[in-house]
PDB file of C-alpha atoms in Angstrom:
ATOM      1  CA  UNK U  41       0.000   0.000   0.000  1.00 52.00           C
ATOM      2  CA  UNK U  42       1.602   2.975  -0.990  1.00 73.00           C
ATOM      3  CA  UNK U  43       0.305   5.352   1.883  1.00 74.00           C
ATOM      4  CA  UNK U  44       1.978   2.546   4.042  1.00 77.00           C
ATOM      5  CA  UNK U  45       5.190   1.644   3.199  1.00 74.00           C
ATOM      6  CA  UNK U  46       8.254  -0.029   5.099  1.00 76.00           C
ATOM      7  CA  UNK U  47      11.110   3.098   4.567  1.00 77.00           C
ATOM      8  CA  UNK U  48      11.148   6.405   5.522  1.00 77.00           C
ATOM      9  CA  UNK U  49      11.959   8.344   8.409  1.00 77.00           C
ATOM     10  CA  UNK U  50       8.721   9.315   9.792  1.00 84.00           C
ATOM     11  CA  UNK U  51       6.110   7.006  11.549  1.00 88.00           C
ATOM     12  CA  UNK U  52       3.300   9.033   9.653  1.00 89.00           C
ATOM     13  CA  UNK U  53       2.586   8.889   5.686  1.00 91.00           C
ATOM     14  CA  UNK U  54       3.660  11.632   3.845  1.00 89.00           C
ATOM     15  CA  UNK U  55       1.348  14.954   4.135  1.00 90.00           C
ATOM     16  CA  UNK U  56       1.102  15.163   0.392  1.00 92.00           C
ATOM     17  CA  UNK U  57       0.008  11.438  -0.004  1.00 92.00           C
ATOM     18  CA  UNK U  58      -2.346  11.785   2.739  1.00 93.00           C
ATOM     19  CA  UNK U  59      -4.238  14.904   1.817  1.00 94.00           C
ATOM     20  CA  UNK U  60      -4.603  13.427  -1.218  1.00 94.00           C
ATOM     21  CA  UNK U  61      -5.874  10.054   0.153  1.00 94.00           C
ATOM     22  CA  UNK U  62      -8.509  12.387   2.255  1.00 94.00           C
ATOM     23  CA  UNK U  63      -9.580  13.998  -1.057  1.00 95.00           C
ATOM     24  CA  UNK U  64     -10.054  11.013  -2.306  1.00 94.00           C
ATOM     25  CA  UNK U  65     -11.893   9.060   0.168  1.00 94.00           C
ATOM     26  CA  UNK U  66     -15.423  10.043  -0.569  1.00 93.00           C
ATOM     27  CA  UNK U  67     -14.439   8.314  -3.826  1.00 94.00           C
ATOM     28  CA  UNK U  68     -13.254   4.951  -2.447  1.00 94.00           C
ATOM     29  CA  UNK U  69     -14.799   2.028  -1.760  1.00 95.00           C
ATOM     30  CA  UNK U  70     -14.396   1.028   1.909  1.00 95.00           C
ATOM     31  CA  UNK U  71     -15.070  -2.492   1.065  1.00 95.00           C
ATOM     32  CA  UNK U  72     -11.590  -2.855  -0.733  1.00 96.00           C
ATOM     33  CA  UNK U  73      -9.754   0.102   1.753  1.00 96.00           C
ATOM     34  CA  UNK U  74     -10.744  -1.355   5.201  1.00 96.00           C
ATOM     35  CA  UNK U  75      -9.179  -4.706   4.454  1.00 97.00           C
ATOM     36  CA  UNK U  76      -6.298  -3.392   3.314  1.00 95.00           C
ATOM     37  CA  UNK U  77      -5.753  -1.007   6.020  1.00 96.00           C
ATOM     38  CA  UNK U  78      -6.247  -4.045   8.878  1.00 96.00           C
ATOM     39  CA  UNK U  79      -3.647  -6.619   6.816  1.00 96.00           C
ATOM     40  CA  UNK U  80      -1.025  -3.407   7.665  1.00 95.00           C
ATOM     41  CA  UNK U  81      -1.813  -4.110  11.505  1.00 96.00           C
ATOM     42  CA  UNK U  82      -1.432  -7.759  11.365  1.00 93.00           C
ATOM     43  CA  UNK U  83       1.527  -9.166  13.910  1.00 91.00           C
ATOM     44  CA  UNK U  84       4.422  -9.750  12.012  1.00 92.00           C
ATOM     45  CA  UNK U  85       4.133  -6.378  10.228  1.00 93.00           C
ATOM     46  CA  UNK U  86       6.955  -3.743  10.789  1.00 93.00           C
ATOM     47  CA  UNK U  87       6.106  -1.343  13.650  1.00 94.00           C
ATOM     48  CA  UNK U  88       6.415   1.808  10.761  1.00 94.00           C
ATOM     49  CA  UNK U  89       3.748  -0.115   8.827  1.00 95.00           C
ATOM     50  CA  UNK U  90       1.436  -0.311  11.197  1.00 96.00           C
ATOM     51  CA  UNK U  91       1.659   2.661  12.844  1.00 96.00           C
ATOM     52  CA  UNK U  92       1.567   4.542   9.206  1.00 95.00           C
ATOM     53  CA  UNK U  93      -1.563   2.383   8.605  1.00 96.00           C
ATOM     54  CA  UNK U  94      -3.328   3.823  11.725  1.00 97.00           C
ATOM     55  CA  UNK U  95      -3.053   7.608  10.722  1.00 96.00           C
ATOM     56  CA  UNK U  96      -4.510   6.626   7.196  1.00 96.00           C
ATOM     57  CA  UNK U  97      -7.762   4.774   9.403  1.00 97.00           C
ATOM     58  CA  UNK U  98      -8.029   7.833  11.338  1.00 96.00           C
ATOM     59  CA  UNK U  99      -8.078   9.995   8.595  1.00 95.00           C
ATOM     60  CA  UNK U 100     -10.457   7.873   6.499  1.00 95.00           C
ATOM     61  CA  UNK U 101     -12.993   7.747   9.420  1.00 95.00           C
ATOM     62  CA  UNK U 102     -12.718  11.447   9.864  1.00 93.00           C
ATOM     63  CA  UNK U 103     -13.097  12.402   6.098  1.00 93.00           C
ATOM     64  CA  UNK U 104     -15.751   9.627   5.649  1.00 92.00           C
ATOM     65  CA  UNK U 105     -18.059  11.021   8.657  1.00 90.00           C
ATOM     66  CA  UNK U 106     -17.232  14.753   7.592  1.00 89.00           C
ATOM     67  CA  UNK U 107     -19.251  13.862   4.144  1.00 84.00           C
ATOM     68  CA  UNK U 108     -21.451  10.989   5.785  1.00 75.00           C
ATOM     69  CA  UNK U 109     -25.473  11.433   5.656  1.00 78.00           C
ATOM     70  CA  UNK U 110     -26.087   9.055   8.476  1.00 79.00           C
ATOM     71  CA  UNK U 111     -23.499   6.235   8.437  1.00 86.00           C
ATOM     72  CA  UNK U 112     -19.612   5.705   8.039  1.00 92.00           C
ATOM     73  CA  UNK U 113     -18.879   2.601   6.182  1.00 94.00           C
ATOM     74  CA  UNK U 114     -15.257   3.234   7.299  1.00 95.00           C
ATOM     75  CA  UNK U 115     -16.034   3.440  11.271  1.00 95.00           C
ATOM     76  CA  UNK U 116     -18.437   0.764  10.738  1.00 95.00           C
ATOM     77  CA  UNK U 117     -15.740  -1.329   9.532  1.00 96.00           C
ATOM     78  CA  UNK U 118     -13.011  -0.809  12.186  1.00 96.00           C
ATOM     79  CA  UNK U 119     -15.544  -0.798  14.800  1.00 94.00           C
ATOM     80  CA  UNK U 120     -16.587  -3.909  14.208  1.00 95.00           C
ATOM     81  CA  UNK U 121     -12.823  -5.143  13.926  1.00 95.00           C
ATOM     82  CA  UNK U 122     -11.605  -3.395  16.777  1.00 94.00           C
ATOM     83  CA  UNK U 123     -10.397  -5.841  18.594  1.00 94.00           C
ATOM     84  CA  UNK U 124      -6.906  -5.836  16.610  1.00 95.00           C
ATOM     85  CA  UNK U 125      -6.869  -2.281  17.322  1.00 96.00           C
ATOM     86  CA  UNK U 126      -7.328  -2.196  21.043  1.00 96.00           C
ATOM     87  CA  UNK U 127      -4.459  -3.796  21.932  1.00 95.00           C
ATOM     88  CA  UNK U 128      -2.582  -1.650  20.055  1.00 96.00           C
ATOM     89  CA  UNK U 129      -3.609   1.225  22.752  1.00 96.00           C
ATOM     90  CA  UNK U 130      -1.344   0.039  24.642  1.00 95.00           C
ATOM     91  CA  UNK U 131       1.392  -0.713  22.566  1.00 95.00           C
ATOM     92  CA  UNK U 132       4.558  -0.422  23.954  1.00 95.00           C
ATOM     93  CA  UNK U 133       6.169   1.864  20.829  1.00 95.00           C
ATOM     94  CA  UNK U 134       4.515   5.528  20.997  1.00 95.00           C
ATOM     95  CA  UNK U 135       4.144   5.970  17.336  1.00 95.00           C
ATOM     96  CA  UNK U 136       1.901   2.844  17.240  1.00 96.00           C
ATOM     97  CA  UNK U 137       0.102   3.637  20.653  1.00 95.00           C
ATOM     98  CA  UNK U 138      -1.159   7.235  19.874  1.00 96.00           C
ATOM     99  CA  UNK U 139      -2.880   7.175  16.473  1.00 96.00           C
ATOM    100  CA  UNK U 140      -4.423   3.317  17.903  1.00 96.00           C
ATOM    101  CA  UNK U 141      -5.908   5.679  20.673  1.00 96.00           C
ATOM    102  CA  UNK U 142      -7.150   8.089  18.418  1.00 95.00           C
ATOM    103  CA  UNK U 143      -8.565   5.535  15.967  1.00 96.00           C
ATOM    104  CA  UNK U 144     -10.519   4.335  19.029  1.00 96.00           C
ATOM    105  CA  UNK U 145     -11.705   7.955  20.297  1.00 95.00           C
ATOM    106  CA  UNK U 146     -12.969   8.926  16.636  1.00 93.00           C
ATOM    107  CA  UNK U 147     -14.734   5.348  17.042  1.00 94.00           C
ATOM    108  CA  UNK U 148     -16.234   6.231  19.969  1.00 92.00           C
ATOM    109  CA  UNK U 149     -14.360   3.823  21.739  1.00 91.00           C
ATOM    110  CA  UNK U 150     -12.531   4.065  24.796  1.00 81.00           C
ATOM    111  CA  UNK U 151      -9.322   2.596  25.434  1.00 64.00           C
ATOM    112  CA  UNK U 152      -7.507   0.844  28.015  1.00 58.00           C
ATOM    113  CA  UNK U 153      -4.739   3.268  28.251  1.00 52.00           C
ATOM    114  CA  UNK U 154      -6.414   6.441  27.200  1.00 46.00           C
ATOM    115  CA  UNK U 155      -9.237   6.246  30.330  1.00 43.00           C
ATOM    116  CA  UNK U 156      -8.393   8.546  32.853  1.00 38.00           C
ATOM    117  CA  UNK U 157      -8.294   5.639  35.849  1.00 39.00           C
ATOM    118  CA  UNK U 158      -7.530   2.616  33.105  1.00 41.00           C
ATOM    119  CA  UNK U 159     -10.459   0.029  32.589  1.00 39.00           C
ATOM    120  CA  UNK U 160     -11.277  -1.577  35.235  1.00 36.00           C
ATOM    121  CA  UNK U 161     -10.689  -5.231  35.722  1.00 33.00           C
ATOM    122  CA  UNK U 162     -13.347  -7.969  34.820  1.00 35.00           C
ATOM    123  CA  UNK U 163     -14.645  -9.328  37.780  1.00 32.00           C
ATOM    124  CA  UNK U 164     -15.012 -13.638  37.581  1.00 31.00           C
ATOM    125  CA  UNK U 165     -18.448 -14.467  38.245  1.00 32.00           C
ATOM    126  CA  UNK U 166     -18.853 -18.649  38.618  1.00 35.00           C
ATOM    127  CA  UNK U 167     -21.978 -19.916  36.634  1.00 37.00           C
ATOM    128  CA  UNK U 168     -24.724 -19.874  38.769  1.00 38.00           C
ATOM    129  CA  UNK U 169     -24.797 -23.845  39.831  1.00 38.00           C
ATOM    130  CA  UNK U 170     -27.981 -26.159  41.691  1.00 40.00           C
ATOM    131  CA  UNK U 171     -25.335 -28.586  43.119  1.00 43.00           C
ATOM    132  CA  UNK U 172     -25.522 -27.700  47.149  1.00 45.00           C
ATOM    133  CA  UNK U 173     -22.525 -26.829  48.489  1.00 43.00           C
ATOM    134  CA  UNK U 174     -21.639 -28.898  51.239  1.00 47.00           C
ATOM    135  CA  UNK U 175     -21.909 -28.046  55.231  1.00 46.00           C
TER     136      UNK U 175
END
């Protein structure tokens, strides 16, 4: 994907290639994007891919609601595959952890590492059984 590629210096696209990947988004079919976009975050990918592929999510759900009339094909996409960006929130590398925390806040999502206290642990509950216990 040429927004995301391996090189460069910067964990970010280009500015040039990105505002023109906003202008174009309105034009672009999320159904061939999205996909594309998550095989950048898949484990095994270089840190500078994914990370590059997060800032081109962000702005895609960003330019994609600014000219939405109701729904976001592109935040209804990531949302529903948001569980390989959560853990990315709290990626150990900055340049991966910040745009996966913005990705989430623009989903309306709330990360792990971005709530003010953390999330709060899961609490076990045991199935609810009708063996007695014994006395």
């Amino acid at each position: 994907m040429e927004l995301c590629p391996p090189g460069g210096m910067k964990a970010e696209p280009p500015p040039d290639k990105l505002a023109s990947f906003a202008r174009a988004v309105p034009s672009l079919d999320p159904d061939l994007v999205c996909p594309a976009l998550l095989d950048c975050l898949e484990e095994g990918q270089p840190w500078i891919i994914r990370a590059k592929a997060l800032c081109v999510m962000e702005v895609a759900i960003g330019v994609a609601e600014e000219n939405s009339e109701g729904s976001n094909a592109y935040a209804d996409f990531f949302h529903a595959c948001r569980g390989e960006i959560e853990p990315l929130a709290s990626h150990p590398r900055a340049a991966i952890k910040e745009p996966a925390k913005r990705v989430l806040r623009a989903l309306g999502i709330e990360s792990a590492g971005a709530a003010s206290g953390g999330a709060k642990p899961a609490v076990f509950r045991p199935p609810h059984s009708t063996v007695a216990a014994p006395v």
